Coordinates of C-alpha atoms in Angstrom, one line a residue:
Chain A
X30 CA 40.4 -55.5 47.3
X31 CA 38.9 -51.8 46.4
X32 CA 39.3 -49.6 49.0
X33 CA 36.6 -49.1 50.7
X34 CA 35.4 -45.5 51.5
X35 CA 35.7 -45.3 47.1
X36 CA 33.7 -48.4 46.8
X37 CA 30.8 -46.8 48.6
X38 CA 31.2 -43.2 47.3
X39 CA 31.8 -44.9 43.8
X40 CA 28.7 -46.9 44.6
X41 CA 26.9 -44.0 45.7
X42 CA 27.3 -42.0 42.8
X43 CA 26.0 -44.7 40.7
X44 CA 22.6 -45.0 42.8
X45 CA 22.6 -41.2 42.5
X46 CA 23.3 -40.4 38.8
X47 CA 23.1 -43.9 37.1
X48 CA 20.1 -43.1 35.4
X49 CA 20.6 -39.5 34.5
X50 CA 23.7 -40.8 32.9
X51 CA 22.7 -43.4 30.6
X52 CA 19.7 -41.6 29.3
X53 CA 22.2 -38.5 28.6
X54 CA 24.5 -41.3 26.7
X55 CA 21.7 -42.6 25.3
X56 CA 20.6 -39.1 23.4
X57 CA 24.7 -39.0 22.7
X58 CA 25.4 -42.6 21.4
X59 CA 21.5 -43.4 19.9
X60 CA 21.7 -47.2 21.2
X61 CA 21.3 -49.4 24.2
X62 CA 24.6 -51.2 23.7
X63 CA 26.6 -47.7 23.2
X64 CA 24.8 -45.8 25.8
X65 CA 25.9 -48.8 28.5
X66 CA 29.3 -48.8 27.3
X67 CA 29.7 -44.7 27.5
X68 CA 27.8 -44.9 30.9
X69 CA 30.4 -47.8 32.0
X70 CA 33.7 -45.7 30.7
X71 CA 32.1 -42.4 32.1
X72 CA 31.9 -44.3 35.5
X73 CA 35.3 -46.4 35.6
X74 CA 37.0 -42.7 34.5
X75 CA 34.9 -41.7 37.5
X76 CA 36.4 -44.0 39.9
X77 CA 39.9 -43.5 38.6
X78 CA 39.2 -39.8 39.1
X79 CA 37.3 -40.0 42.1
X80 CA 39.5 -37.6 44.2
X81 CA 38.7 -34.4 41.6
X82 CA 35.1 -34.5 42.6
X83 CA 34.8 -31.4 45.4
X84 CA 31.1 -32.1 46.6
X85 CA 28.4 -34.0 45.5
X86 CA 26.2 -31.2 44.5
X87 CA 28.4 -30.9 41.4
X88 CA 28.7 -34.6 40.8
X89 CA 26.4 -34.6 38.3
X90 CA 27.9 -31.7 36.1
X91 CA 30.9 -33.4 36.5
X92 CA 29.8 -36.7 35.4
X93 CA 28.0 -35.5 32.2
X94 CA 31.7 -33.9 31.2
X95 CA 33.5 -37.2 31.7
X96 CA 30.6 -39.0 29.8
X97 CA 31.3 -36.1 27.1
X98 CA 34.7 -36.3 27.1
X99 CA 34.1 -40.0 26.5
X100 CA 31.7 -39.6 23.9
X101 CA 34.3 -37.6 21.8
X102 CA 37.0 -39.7 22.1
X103 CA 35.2 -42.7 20.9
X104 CA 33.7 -40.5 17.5
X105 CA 38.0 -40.0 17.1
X106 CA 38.6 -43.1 16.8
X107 CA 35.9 -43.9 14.7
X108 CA 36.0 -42.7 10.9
X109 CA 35.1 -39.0 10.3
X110 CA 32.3 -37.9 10.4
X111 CA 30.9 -36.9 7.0
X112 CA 29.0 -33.4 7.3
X113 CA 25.8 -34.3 8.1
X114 CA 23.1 -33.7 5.7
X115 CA 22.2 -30.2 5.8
X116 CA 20.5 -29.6 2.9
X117 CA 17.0 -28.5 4.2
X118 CA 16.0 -24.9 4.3
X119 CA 14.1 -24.9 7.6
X120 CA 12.2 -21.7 6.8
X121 CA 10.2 -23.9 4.2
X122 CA 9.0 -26.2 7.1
X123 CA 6.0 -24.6 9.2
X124 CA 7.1 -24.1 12.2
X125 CA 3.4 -24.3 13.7
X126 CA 3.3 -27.7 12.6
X127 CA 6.4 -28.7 14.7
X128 CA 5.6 -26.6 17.5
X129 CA 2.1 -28.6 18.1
X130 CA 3.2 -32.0 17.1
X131 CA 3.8 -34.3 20.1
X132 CA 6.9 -35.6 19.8
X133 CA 7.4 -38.7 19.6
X134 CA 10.7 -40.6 21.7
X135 CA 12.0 -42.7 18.7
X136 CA 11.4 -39.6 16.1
X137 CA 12.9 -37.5 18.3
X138 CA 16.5 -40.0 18.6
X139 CA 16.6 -40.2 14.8
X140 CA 16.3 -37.0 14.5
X141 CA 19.1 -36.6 17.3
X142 CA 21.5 -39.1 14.7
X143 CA 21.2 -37.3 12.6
X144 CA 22.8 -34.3 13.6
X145 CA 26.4 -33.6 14.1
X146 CA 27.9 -34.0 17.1
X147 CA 28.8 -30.2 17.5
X148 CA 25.2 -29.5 17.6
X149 CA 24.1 -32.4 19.3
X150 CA 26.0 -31.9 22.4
X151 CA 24.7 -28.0 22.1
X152 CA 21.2 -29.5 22.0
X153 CA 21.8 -32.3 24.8
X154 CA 23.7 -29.6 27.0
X155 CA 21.0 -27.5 26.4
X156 CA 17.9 -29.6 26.8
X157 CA 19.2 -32.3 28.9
X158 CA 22.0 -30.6 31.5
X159 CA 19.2 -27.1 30.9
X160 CA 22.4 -25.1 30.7
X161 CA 22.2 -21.4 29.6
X162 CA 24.2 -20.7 26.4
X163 CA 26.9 -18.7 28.7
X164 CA 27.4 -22.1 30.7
X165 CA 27.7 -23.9 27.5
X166 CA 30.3 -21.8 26.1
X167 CA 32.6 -21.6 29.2
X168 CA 32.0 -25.5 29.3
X169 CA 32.8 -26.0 25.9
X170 CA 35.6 -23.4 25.5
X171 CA 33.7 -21.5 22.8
X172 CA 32.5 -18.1 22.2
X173 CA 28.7 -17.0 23.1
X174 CA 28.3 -16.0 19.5
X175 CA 29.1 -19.4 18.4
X176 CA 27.2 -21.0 20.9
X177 CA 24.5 -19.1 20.3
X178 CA 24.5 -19.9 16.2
X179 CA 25.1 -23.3 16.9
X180 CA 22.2 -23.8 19.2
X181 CA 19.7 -22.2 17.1
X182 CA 20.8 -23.7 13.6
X183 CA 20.9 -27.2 15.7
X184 CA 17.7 -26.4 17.0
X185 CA 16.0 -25.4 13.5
X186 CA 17.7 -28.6 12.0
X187 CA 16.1 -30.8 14.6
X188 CA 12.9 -29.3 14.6
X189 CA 13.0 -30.0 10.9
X190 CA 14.1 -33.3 11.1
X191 CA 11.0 -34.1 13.3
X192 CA 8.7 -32.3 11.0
X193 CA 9.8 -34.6 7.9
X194 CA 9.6 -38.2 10.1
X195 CA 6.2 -36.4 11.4
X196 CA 5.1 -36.6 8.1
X197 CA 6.9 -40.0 6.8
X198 CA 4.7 -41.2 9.6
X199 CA 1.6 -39.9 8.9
X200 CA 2.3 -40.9 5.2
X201 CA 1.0 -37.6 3.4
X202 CA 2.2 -36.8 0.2
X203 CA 4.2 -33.7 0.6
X204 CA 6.0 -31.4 -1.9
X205 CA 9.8 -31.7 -1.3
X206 CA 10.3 -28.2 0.0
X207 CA 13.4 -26.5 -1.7
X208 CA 16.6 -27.7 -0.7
X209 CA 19.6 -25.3 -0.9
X210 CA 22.5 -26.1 0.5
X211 CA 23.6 -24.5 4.3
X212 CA 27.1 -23.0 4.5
X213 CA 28.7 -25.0 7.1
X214 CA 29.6 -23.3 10.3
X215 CA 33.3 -22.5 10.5
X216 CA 35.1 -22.7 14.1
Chain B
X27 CA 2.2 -17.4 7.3
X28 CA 4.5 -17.9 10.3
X29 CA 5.8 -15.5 12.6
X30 CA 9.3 -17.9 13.0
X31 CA 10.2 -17.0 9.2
X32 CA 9.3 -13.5 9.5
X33 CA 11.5 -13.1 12.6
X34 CA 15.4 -11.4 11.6
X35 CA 18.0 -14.4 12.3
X36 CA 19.6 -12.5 15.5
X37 CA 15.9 -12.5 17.1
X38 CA 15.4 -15.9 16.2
X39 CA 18.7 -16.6 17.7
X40 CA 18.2 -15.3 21.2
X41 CA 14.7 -16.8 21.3
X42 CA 16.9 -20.3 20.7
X43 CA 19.2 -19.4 23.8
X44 CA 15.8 -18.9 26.0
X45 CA 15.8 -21.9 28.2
X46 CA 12.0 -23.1 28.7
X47 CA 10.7 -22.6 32.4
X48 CA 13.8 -20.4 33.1
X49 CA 14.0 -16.5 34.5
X50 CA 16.6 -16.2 31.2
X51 CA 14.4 -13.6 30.1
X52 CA 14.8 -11.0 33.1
X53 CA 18.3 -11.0 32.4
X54 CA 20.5 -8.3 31.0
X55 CA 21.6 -10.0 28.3
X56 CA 18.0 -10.8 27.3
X57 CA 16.7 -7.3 28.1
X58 CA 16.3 -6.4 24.0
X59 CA 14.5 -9.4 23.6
X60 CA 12.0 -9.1 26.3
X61 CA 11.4 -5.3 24.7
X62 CA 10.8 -6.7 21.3
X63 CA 8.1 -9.4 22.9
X64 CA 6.2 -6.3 24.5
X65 CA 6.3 -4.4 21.1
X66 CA 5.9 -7.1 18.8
X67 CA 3.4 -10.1 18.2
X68 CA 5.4 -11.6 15.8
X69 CA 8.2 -12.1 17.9
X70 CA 5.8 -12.7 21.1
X71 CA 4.0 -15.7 19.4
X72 CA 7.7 -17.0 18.2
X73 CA 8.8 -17.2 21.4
X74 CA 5.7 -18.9 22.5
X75 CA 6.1 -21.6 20.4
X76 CA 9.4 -21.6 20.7
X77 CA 9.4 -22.2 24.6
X78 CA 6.4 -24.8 24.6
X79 CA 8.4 -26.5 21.9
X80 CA 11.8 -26.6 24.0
X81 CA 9.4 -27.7 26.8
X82 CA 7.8 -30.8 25.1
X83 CA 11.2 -32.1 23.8
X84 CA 12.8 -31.7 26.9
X85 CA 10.5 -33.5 28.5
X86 CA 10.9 -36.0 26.2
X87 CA 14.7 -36.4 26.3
X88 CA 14.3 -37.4 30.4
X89 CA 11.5 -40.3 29.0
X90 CA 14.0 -43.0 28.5
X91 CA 13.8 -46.3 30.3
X92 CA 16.6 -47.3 32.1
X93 CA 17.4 -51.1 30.8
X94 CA 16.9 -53.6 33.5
X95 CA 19.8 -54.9 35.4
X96 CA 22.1 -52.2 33.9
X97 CA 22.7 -50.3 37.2
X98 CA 23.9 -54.6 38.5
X99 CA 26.8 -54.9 35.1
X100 CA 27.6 -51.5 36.1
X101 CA 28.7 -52.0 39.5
X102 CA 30.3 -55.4 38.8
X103 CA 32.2 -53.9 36.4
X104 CA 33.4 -51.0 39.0
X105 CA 34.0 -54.1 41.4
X106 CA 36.7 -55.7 38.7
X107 CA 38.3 -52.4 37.8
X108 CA 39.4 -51.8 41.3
X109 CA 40.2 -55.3 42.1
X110 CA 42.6 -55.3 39.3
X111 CA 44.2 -51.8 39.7
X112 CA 44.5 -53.3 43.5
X113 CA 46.5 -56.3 42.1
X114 CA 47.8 -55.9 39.2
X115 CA 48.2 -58.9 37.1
X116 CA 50.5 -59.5 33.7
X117 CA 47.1 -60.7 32.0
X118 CA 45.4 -57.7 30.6
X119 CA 46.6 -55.3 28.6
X120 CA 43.7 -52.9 28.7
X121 CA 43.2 -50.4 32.2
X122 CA 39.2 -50.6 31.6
X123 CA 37.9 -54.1 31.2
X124 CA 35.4 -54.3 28.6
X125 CA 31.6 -53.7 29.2
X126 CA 30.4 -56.7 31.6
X127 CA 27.9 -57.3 28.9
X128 CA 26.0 -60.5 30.6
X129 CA 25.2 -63.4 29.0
X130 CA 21.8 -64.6 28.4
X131 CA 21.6 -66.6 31.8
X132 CA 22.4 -63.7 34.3
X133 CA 20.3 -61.0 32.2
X134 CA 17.2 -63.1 32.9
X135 CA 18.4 -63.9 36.5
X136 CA 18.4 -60.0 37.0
X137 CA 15.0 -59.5 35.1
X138 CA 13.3 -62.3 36.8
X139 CA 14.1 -60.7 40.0
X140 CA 11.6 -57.8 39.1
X141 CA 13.7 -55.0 38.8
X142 CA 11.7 -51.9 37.5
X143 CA 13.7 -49.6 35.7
X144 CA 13.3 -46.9 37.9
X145 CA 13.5 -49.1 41.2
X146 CA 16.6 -51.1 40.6
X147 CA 18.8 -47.7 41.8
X148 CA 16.9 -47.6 45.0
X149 CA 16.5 -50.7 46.2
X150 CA 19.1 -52.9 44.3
X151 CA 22.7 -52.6 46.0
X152 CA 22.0 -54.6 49.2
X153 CA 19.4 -56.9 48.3
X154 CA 20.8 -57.8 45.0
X155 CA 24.0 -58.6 46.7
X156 CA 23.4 -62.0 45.4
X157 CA 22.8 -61.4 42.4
X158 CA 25.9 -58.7 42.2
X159 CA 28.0 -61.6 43.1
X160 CA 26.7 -63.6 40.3
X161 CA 27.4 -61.2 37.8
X162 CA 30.6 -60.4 39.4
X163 CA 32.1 -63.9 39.2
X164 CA 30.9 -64.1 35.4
X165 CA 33.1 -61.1 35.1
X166 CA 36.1 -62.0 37.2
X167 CA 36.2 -65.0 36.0
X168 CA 35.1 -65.2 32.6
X169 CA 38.6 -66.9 31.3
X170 CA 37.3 -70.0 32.8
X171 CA 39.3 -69.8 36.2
X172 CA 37.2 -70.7 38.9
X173 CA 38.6 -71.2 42.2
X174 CA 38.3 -74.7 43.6
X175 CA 35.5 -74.8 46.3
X176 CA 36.0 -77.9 47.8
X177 CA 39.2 -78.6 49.6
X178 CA 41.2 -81.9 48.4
X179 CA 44.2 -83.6 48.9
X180 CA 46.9 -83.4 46.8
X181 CA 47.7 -86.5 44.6
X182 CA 51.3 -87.5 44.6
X183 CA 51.6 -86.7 40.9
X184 CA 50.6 -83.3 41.4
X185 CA 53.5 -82.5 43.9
X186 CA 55.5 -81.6 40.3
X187 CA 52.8 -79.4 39.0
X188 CA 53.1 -78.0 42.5
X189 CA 56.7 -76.9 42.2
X190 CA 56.8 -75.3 39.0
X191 CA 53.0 -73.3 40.1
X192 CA 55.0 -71.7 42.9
X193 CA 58.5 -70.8 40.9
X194 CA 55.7 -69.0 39.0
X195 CA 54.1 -67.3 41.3
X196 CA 57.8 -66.5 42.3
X197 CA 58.5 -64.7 38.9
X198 CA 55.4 -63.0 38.8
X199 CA 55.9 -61.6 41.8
X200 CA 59.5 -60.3 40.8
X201 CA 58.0 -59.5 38.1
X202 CA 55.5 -57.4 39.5
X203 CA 58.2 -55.5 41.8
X204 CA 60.6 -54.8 38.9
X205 CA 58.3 -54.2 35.6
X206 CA 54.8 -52.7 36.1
X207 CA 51.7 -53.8 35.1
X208 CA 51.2 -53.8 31.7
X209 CA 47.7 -53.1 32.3
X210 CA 48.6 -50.1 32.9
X211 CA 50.3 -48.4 30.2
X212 CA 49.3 -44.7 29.5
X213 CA 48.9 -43.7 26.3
X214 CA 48.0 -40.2 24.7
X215 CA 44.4 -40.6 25.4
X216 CA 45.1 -41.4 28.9
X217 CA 47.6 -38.5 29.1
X218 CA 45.7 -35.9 27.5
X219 CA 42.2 -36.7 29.4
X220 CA 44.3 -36.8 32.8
X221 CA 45.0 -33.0 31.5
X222 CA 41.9 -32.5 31.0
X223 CA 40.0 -33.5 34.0
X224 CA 43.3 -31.6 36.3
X225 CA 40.7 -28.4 35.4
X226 CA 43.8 -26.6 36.7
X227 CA 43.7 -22.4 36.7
X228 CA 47.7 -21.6 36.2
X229 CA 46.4 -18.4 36.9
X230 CA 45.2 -19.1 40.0
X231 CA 48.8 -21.0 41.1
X232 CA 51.5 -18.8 42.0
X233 CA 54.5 -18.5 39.4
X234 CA 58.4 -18.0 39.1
X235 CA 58.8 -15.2 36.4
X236 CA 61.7 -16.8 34.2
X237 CA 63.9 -13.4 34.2
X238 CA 64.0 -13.9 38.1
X239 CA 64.6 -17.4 39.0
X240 CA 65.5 -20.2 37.0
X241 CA 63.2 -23.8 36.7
X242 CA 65.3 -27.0 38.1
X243 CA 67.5 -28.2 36.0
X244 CA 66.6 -31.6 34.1
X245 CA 62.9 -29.7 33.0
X246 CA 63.8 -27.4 30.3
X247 CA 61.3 -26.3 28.0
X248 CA 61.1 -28.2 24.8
X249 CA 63.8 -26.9 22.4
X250 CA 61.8 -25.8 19.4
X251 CA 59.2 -23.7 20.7
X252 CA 58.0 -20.2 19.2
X253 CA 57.4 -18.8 22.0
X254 CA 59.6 -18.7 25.3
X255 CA 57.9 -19.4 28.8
X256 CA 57.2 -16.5 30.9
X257 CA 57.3 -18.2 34.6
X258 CA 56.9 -21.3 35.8
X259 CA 56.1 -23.6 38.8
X260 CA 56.6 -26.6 40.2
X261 CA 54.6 -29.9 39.4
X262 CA 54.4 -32.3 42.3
X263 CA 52.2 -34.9 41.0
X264 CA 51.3 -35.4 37.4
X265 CA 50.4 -39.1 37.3
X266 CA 52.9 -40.1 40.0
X267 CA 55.5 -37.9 38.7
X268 CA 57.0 -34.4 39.2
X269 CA 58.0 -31.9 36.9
X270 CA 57.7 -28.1 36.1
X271 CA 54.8 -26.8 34.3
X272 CA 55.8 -23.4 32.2
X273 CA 53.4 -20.6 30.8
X274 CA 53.6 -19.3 27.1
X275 CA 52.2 -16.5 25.6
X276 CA 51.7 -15.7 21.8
X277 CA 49.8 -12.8 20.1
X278 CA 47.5 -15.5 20.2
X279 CA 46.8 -16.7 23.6
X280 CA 47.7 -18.7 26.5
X281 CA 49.2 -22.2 27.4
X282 CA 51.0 -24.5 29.4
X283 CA 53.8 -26.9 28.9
X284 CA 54.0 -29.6 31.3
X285 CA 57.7 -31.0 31.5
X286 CA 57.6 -34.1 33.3
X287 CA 59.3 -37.3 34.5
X288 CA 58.4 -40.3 31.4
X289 CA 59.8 -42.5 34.4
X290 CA 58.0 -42.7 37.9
X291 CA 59.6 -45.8 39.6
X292 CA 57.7 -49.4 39.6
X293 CA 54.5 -48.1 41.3
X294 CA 52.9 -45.5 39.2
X295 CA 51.3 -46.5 35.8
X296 CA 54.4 -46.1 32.6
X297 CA 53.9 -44.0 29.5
X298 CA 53.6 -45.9 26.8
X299 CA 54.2 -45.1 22.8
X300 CA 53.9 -41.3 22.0
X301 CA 55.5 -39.1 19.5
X302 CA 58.9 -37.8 19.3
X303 CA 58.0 -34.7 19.2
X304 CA 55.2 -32.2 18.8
X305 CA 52.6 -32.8 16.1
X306 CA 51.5 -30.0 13.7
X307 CA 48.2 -30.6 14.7
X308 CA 46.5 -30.4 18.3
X309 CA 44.7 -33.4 19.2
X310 CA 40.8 -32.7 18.7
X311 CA 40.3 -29.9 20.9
X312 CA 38.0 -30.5 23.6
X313 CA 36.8 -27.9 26.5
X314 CA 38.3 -25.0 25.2
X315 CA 42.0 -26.7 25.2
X316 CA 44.1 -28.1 22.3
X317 CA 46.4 -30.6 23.3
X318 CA 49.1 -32.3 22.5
X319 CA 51.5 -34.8 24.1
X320 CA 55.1 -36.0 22.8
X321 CA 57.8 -37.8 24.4
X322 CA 61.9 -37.2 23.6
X323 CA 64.2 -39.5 26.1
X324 CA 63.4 -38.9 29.8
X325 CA 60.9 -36.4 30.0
X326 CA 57.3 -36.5 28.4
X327 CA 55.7 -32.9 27.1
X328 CA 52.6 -31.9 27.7
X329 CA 51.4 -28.8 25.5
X330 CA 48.1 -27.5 26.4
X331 CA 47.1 -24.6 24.6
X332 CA 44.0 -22.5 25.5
X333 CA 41.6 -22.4 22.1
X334 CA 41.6 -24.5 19.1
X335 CA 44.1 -25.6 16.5
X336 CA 45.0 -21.9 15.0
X337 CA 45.9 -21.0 18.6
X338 CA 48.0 -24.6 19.1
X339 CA 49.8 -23.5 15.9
X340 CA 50.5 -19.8 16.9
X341 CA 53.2 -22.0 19.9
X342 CA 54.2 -24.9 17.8
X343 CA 54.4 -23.6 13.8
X344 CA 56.0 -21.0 13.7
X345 CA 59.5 -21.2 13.9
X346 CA 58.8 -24.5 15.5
X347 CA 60.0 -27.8 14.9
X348 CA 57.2 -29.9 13.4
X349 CA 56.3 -33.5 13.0
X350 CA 58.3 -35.5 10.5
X351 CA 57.1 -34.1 7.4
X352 CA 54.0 -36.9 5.7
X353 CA 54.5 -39.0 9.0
X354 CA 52.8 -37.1 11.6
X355 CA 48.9 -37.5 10.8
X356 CA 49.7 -41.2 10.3
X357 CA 51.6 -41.7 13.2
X358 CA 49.2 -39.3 15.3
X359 CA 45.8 -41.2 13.8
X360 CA 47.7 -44.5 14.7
X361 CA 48.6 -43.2 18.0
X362 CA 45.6 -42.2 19.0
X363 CA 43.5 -44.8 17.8
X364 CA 45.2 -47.2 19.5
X365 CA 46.6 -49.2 16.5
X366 CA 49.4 -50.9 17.4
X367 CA 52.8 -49.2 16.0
X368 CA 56.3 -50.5 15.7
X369 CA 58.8 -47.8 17.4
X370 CA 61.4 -47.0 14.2
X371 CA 65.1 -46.6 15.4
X372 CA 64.6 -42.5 15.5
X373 CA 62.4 -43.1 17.9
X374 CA 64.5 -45.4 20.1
X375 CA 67.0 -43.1 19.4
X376 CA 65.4 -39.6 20.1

């Protein structure tokens, strides 16, 4: 049988975070099925690991690294990644438009999938963890400057992405704005 | 038109890193953008937008229902994973079981029960116990065997059946003392995300300089690295075994090299298939590490650099041994995605 002081601080974490954890893989994975199975992986790794967790006031950082540590290794073992599509210049796109647009939660998933996932998890950490770009980099193991480019292209990709499905949406007719290519970032 | 286009790209960049409801701005850091917000409307209203933006879709990002019954799989799950790291079996050859993805039946138990998405966490552990168990035995015993619940007698013709169930149980028990689970098999996933959770500061740990006392013998550093430790310590318990970690240094950077028993006795969990030796490329880096993990006779290395792959190659390339040469990617990529690969006689033989 488990032992039973981890089966009730295992349990307890669960209660606790549960929530807060799915809806982070959710934003990570884009689907019901993948965001259970992350949330079930970051948990069981959680359990295994159970002794490296000092205090419960950092339980929830430290779950959101297992559940990204997950999410990585399941991209690995999945065909690479093609670069996403970055061919938008997002200083065509108003940005008033974006800025006073609600935001809708399905727009704002596709728009999500379609990023890469070195942005997205600059994004997620970002909007979902609210982590400053300093605790991002020391998280991540990369430089401020990098983490500071990253966020803000990621940022102006996403907003861009939501303006276009704004106006697929609304169904306006809408000049193509000029699309020249993005160097990709280099690490 | 708008202010966001006519704002210079490091501007625009710093108004990014402003976290929305935050006191980022009466930081140092943020001190030359705070000045420009004073002097300039442009950059003012940019920010603005910026924040109420950030605001809106962060908002948004927390507005996700939790699926019903979710937190219920979850824990029954848990409840199999430590039953069967507590008694380890010969069946499965996975550590995790898969996602207790309910059937049909149990999903609508759970949702006919009422759970709201937010209330299931609160209120669900105790007075679902019921339905926990339910779920549970779907899961534990979803290969079909059910325990008889009803006490019966034994028919005469089952007296054989009886005999050869316990010599059986007899073997599996040996079995169980002598060869480990095979459940448990590390790999270099397990490995390298064990490293990766240790979170361990070497700096932080006090060290043997090399030049003043020597590492036990049986851990030397691997053979045919480029650069030669500079101290070392002592490793007490890297997945049930011991072993000496060493520090390296290159004009690069930092890292460690764990040398460590591949053996660790019938009760920890055994290494399974890894490389014979170290691959030209890291394993995707991940938290600022790049790692790598290979295996050559009794001792399994474990090389975890600090940076990314130019900063794994500055300890392994040059003047290094690499990977067999159109092998290694293959081998690695197989590794590490878990396809099954046959062990050639080098590797038995390494």
């Amino acid at each position: 049988m488990a032992d039973g002081p981890v089966a009730l601080e295992i349990a307890r974490l669960v209660v606790d975070h549960h929530a807060d954890v799915y809806r982070y893989a959710y934003r990570l994975a884009g689907s019901v099925a993948d965001a259970e199975d992350l949330t079930q992986q970051t948990f069981l790794a959680a359990q295994v690991k159970l002794a490296q967790l000092r205090s419960s006031e950092t339980a929830r950082a430290w779950l959101f690294t297992i559940l990204r540590n997950c999410y990585l290794k399941s991209r690995r073992r999945r065909a690479p990644q093609t670069a996403a599509s970055v061919e938008l210049n997002v200083n065509e796109i108003p940005a008033e438009v974006a800025a006073e647009t609600a935001v809708d939660r399905e727009r704002l998933q596709a728009a999500l999938d379609a990023l890469p996932d070195e942005f997205k998890l600059v994004l997620l950490m970002f909007y979902f963890e609210e982590c400053s770009y300093r605790d991002i980099a020391e998280r991540l193991g990369i430089p401020l400057g990098t983490v500071m480019s990253r966020l803000s292209r990621a940022k102006g990709q996403l907003r861009g992405r939501l303006f276009e499905l704004e106006l697929q949406a609304a169904g306006n007719r809408h000049p193509e704005p000029e699309r020249v290519p993005v160097a990709r970032e280099t690490t | 038109m708008e202010d966001r286009r006519t704002v210079d790209q490091q501007t625009s960049e710093w108004i990014d890193a402003v976290r929305p409801a935050s006191d980022d701005m009466s930081q140092p850091e943020f001190a030359r953008l705070a000045e420009r917000t004073r002097r300039d409307a442009r950059v003012r209203n940019a920010l603005q937008r910026s924040q109420r933006l950030d605001a809106t879709i962060g908002d948004v990002m927390q507005d996700l229902p939790v699926p019903a019954g979710s937190v219920e799989r979850l824990l029954g799950a848990l409840e199999v994973a430590a039953k069967k790291r507590a008694a380890p079996t010969g069946g499965s050859t996975s550590e995790i079981p898969p996602p207790a993805v309910p059937n049909a039946a149990p999903t609508d138990k759970v949702s006919a029960r009422g759970a709201s998405d937010r209330g299931v966490a609160g209120r669900g552990i105790a007075a679902d116990g019921e339905v926990r168990k339910t779920i549970a035995e779907e899961v534990v015993f979803e290969d079909g065997e059910r325990p008889a619940k009803e006490g019966r007698a034994f028919p005469m013709r089952s007296r054989a059946g009886l005999g050869a169930l316990v010599a059986v149980c007899v073997v599996a028990v040996i079995g169980w003392l002598v060869y480990p689970s095979s459940a448990q098999l590390l790999g270099p996933d397990e490995i390298l995300t064990e490293v990766s959770l240790l979170n361990v500061n070497e700096e932080a740990i006090e060290q043997h300089p090399m030049n003043l006392e020597k590492p036990p013998t049986g851990y030397a550093p691997w053979k045919s690295l480029a650069v030669q430790p500079t101290s070392w310590r002592r490793v007490k318990d890297f997945l049930g075994r011991r072993g000496v970690a060493y520090q390296l240094r290159s004009a690069k950077g930092r890292a460690t090299l764990y040398v460590i028993d591949a053996d660790a006795g019938y009760e920890a969990p055994q290494i399974g298939e890894l490389l014979s030796q170290p691959p030209d490329e890291p394993y995707p880096p991940t938290g600022g590490k790049a790692m790598s993990v290979w295996r050559s006779g009794k001792l399994v290395y474990v090389l975890v650099v600090s940076g990314g792959a130019a900063e794994y190659k500055s300890f392994v390339t040059a003047g290094g041994q690499l990977a067999r040469a159109g092998a290694s990617s293959t081998r690695r990529n197989a590794l590490f995605s878990g396809v099954p690969l046959r062990l050639t006689n080098a590797d038995k033989s390494s």
